[in-house]
Coordinates of C-alpha atoms in Angstrom, one line a residue:
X1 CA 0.0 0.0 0.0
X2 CA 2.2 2.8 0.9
X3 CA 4.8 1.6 -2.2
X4 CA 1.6 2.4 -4.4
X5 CA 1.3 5.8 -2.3
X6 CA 4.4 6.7 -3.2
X7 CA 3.8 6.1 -7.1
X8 CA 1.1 8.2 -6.9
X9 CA 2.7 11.0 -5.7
X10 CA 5.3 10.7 -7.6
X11 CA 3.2 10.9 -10.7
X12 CA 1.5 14.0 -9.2
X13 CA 4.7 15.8 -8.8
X14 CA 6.0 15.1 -12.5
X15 CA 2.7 16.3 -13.8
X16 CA 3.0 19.3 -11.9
X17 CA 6.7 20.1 -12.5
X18 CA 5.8 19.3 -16.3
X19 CA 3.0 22.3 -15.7
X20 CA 5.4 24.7 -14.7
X21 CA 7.7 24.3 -17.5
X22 CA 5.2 25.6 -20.5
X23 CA 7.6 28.8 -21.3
X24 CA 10.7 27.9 -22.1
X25 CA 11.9 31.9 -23.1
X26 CA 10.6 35.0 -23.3
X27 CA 7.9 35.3 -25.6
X28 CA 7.6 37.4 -28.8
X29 CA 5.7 40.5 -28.1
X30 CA 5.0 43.0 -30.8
X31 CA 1.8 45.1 -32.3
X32 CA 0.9 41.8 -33.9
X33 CA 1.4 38.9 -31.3
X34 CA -0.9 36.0 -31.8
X35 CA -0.4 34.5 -28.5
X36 CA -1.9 37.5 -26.8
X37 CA -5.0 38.3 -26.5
X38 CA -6.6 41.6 -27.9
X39 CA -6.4 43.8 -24.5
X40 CA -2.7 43.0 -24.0
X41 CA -1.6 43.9 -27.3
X42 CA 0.0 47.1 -28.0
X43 CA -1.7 49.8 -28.9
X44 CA -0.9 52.8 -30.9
X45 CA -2.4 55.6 -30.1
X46 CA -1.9 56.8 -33.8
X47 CA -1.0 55.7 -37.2
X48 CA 2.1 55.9 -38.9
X49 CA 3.3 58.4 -41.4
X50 CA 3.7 57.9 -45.0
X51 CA 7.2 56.2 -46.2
X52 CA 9.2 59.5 -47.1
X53 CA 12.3 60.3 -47.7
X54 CA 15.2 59.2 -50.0
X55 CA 13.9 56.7 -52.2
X56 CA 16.6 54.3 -51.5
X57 CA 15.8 53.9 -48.1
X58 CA 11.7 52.9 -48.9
X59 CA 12.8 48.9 -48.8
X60 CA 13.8 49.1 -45.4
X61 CA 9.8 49.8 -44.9
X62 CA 8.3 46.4 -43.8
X63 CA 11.3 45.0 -41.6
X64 CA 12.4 45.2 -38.2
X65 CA 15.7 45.0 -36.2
X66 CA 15.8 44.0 -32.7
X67 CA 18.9 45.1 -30.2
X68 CA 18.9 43.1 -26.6
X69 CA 20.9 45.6 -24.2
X70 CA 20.4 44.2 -20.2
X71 CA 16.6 42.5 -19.6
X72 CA 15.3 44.8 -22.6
X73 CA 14.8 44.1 -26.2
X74 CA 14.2 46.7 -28.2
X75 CA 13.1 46.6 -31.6
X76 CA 12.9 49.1 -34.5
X77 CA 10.6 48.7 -37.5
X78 CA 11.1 51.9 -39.9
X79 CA 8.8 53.9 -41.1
X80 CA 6.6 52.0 -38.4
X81 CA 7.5 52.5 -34.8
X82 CA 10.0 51.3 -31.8
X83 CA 9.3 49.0 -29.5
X84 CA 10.7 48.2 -26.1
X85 CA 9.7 44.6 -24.1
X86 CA 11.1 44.0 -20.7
X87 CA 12.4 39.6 -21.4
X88 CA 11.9 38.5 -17.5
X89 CA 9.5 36.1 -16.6
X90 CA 7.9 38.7 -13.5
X91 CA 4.0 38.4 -14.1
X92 CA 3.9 42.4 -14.8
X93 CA 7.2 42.8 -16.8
X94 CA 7.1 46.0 -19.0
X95 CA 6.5 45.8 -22.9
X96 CA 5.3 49.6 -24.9
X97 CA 6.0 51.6 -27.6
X98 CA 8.5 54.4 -27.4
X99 CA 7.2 56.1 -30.8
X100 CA 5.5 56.0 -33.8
X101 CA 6.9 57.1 -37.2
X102 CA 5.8 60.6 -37.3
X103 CA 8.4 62.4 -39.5
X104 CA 12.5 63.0 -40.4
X105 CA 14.6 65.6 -38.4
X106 CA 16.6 68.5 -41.3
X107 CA 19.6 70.2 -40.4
X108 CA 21.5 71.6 -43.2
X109 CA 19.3 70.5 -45.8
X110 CA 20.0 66.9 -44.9
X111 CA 18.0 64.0 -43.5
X112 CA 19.7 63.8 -40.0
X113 CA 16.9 61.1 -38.1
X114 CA 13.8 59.9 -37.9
X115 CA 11.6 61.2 -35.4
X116 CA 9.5 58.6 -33.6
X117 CA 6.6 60.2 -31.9
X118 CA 3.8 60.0 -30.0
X119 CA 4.4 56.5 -27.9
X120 CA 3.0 55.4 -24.6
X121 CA 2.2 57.4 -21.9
X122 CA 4.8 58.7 -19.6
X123 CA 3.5 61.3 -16.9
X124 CA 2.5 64.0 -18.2
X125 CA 4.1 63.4 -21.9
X126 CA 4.4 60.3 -24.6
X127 CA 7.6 58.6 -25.3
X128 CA 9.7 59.4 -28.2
X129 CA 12.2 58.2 -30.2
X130 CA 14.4 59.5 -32.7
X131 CA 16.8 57.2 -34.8
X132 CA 20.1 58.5 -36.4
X133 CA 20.9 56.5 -39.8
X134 CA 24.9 56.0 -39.6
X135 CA 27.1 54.2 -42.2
X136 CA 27.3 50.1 -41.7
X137 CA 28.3 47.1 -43.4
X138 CA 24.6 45.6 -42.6
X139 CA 21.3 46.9 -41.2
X140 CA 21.4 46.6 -37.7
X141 CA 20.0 48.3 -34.6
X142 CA 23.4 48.9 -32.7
X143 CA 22.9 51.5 -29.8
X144 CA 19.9 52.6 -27.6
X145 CA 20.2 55.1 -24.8
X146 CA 18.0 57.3 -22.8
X147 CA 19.5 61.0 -23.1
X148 CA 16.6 62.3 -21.0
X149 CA 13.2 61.0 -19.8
X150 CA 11.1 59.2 -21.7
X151 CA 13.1 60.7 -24.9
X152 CA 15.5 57.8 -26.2
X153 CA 17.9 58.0 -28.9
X154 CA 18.6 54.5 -31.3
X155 CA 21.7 53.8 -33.9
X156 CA 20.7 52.4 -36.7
X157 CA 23.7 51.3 -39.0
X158 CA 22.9 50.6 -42.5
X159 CA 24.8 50.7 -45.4
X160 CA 22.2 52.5 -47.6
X161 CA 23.9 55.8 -46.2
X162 CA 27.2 55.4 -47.0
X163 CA 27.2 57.5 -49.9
X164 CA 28.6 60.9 -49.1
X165 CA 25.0 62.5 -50.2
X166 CA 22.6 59.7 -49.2
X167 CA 20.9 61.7 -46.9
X168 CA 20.9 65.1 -48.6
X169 CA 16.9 66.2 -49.0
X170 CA 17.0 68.2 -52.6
X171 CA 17.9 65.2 -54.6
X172 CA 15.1 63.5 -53.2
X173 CA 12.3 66.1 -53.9
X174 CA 9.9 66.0 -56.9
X175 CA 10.4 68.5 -60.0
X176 CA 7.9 71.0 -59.0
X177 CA 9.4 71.0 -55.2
X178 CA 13.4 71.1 -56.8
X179 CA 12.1 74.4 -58.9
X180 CA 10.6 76.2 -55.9
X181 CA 13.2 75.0 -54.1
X182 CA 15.7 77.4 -57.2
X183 CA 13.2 79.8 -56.7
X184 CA 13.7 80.7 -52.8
X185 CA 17.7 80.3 -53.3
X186 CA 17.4 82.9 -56.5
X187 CA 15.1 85.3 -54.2
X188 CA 17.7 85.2 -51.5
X189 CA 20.4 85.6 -53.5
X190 CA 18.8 88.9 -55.5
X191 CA 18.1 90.0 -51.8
X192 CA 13.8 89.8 -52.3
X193 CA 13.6 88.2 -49.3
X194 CA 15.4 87.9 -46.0
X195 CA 17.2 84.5 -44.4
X196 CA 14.5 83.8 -42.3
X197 CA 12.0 83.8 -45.3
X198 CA 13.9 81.7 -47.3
X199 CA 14.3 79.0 -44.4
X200 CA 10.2 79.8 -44.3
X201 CA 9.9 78.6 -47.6
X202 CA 12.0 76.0 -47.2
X203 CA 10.2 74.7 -44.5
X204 CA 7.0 74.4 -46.3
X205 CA 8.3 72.6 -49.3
X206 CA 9.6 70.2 -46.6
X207 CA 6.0 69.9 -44.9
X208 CA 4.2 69.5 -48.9
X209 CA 6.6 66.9 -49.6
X210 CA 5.8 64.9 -46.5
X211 CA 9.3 65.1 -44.6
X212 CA 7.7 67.2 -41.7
X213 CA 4.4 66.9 -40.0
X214 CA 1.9 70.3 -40.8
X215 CA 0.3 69.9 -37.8
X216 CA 3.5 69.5 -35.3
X217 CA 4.8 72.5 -34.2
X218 CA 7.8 73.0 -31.7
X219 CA 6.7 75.6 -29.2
X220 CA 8.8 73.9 -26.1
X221 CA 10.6 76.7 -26.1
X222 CA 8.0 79.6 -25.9
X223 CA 6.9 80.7 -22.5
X224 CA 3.1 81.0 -21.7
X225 CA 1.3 84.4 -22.4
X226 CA 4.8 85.7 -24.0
X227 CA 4.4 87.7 -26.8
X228 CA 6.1 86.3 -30.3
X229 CA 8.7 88.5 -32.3
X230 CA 7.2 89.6 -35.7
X231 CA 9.0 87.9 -38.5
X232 CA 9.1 88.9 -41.9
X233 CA 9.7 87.1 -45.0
X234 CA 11.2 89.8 -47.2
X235 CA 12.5 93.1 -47.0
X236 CA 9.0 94.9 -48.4
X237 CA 7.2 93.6 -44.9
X238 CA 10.1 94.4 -43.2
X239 CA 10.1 98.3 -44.2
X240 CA 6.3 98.3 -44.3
X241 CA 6.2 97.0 -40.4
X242 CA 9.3 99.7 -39.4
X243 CA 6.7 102.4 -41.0
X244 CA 4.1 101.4 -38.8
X245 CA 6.3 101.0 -35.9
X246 CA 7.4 104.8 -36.4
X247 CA 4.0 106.3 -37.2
X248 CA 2.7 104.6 -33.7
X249 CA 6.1 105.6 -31.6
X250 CA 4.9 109.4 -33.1
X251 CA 1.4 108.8 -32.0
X252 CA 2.5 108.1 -28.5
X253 CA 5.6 111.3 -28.4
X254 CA 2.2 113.6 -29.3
X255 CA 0.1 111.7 -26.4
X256 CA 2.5 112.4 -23.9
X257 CA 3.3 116.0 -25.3
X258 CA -0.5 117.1 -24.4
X259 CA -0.5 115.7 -20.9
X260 CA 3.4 117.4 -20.4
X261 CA 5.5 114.0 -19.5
X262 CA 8.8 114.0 -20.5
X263 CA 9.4 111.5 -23.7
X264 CA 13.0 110.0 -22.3
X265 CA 14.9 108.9 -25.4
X266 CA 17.5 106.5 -25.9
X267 CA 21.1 107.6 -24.6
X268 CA 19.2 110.6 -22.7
X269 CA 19.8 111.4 -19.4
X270 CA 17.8 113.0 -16.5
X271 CA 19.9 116.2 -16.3
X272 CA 18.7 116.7 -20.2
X273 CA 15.1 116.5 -19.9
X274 CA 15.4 118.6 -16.4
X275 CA 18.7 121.2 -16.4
X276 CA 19.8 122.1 -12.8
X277 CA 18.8 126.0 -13.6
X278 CA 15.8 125.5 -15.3
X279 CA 12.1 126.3 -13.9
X280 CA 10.6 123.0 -13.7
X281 CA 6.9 123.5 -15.6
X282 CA 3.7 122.3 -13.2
X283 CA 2.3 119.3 -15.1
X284 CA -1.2 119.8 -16.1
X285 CA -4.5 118.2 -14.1
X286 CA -4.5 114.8 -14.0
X287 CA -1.2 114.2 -15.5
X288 CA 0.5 112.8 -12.8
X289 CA -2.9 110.4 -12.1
X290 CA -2.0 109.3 -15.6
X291 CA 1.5 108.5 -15.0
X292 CA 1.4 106.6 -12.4
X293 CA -1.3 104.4 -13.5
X294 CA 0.9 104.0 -16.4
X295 CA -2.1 105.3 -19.0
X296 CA -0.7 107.2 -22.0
X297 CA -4.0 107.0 -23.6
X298 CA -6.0 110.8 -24.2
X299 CA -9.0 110.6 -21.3
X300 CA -11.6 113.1 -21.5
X301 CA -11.3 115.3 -18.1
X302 CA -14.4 116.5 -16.1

């Protein structure tokens, strides 16, 4: 009886050891994991962009490249997004998508990375990726890092840009774009409109042709309720806004002429508007009021 007992038991441990043992590794997460159901898989919170860009690089659309760096495993799919999956076994380990394929980054007229945008939730902003494309003997995700929060930056060697001007955006452009492209650098040149026009234009043969997002807009850098710097895009707006300027500077001299308060102007001094030995003249009613409420504006008087 008990050598039967022991059989038993036996057999109930096996099975149960042979229960335990039903993942042998990690398994394959991803947008489009079978093995998990619909709730657990990722999801985007928006749709890629279009393939843009050099033409040469449109067959990396479609493929993926994983890196393993520590207990993550990260994996890039251009033109698609960037994924990050924690490979432990813990019953909550981490797996979410650090951008979606949103648009390229231009410095210098030259494809410089892809921006990743607009990935999971990370306190009060998504997760973002951007990818710089670096000379390589093969395609392959080599470096991930994390240069601040939530913002991660990816190496991805290929060697599709090995050619001196592989990344250079005007050989990439359509006809029409190329010509208005000539266009700006000819207006520039003949003086018709100013730098900062020209990189205006510029910018907007960029968004047309799909390399930038119309409806992203960098304003990180503007303070709240801070007035913006009028820009102008040639010299004819710029003269046209320094005669306005003028005519409203003259318009304020003759408001502050009527209610007698000094107009102090730039590089004169105190002793200039009031000499030691002059008579100083008694301001008129309700000047003062005015001044120190800072109103320069005429006020009917009663």
């Amino acid at each position: 009886m008990a050598a039967w007992l022991w059989l038993l038991l036996c057999t109930v441990y096996d099975a149960a050891a042979t229960k335990m043992k039903i993942v042998e590794e990690p398994n394959t997460f991803g947008l489009n994991n079978p093995f998990l159901s619909q709730t657990n898989k990722l999801q985007p919170r928006t749709d890629p962009s279009p393939v843009s860009g050099p033409p040469h690089l449109f067959r990396l659309a479609g493929k993926c490249f994983s890196f393993v760096e520590s207990t993550y495993k990260y994996e890039f799919c251009p033109f698609h997004n960037v994924t990050q999956h924690e490979q432990t076994f813990r019953w909550n380990a981490y797996s979410g998508i650090l951008g979606i394929w949103q648009e390229w980054e231009i410095e210098n007229n030259t494809f410089t990375g892809m921006w990743m945008r607009s990935g999971d939730s990370c306190g009060n902003m998504n997760r973002q990726t951007k990818v710089h494309l670096v000379c390589g003997r093969s395609n392959k995700l080599s470096a991930v890092s994390e240069p601040s929060t939530c913002v991660y930056s990816m190496t991805f060697e290929t060697p599709l840009v090995c050619h001196p001007h592989s990344l250079l955006v005007y050989p990439s452009l359509g006809e029409t774009m190329r010509s208005r492209w000539d266009e700006a650098e000819q207006s520039l040149y003949d003086q018709l409109i100013t730098e900062q026009g020209y990189k205006k234009r510029l910018q907007d043969i960029f968004r047309e042709a799909g390399y930038l997002k119309k409806s992203l807009e960098n304003k990180s850098d503007e303070r709240p309720n801070q007035p913006r710097s009028p820009s102008f895009e040639s010299l004819a707006q710029c003269s046209q806004g320094h005669s306005e300027l003028s005519e409203e500077i003259k318009r304020l001299q003759g408001i502050l002429e009527r209610h007698g308060i000094p107009y102090l102007k730039n590089g004169s001094s105190d002793a200039e508007l009031h000499p030691v030995n002059s008579v100083p003249t008694t301001p008129p009613r309700g000047a003062e009021k005015h001044r120190l409420r800072g109103d320069t504006g005429d006020r009917d008087e009663h």
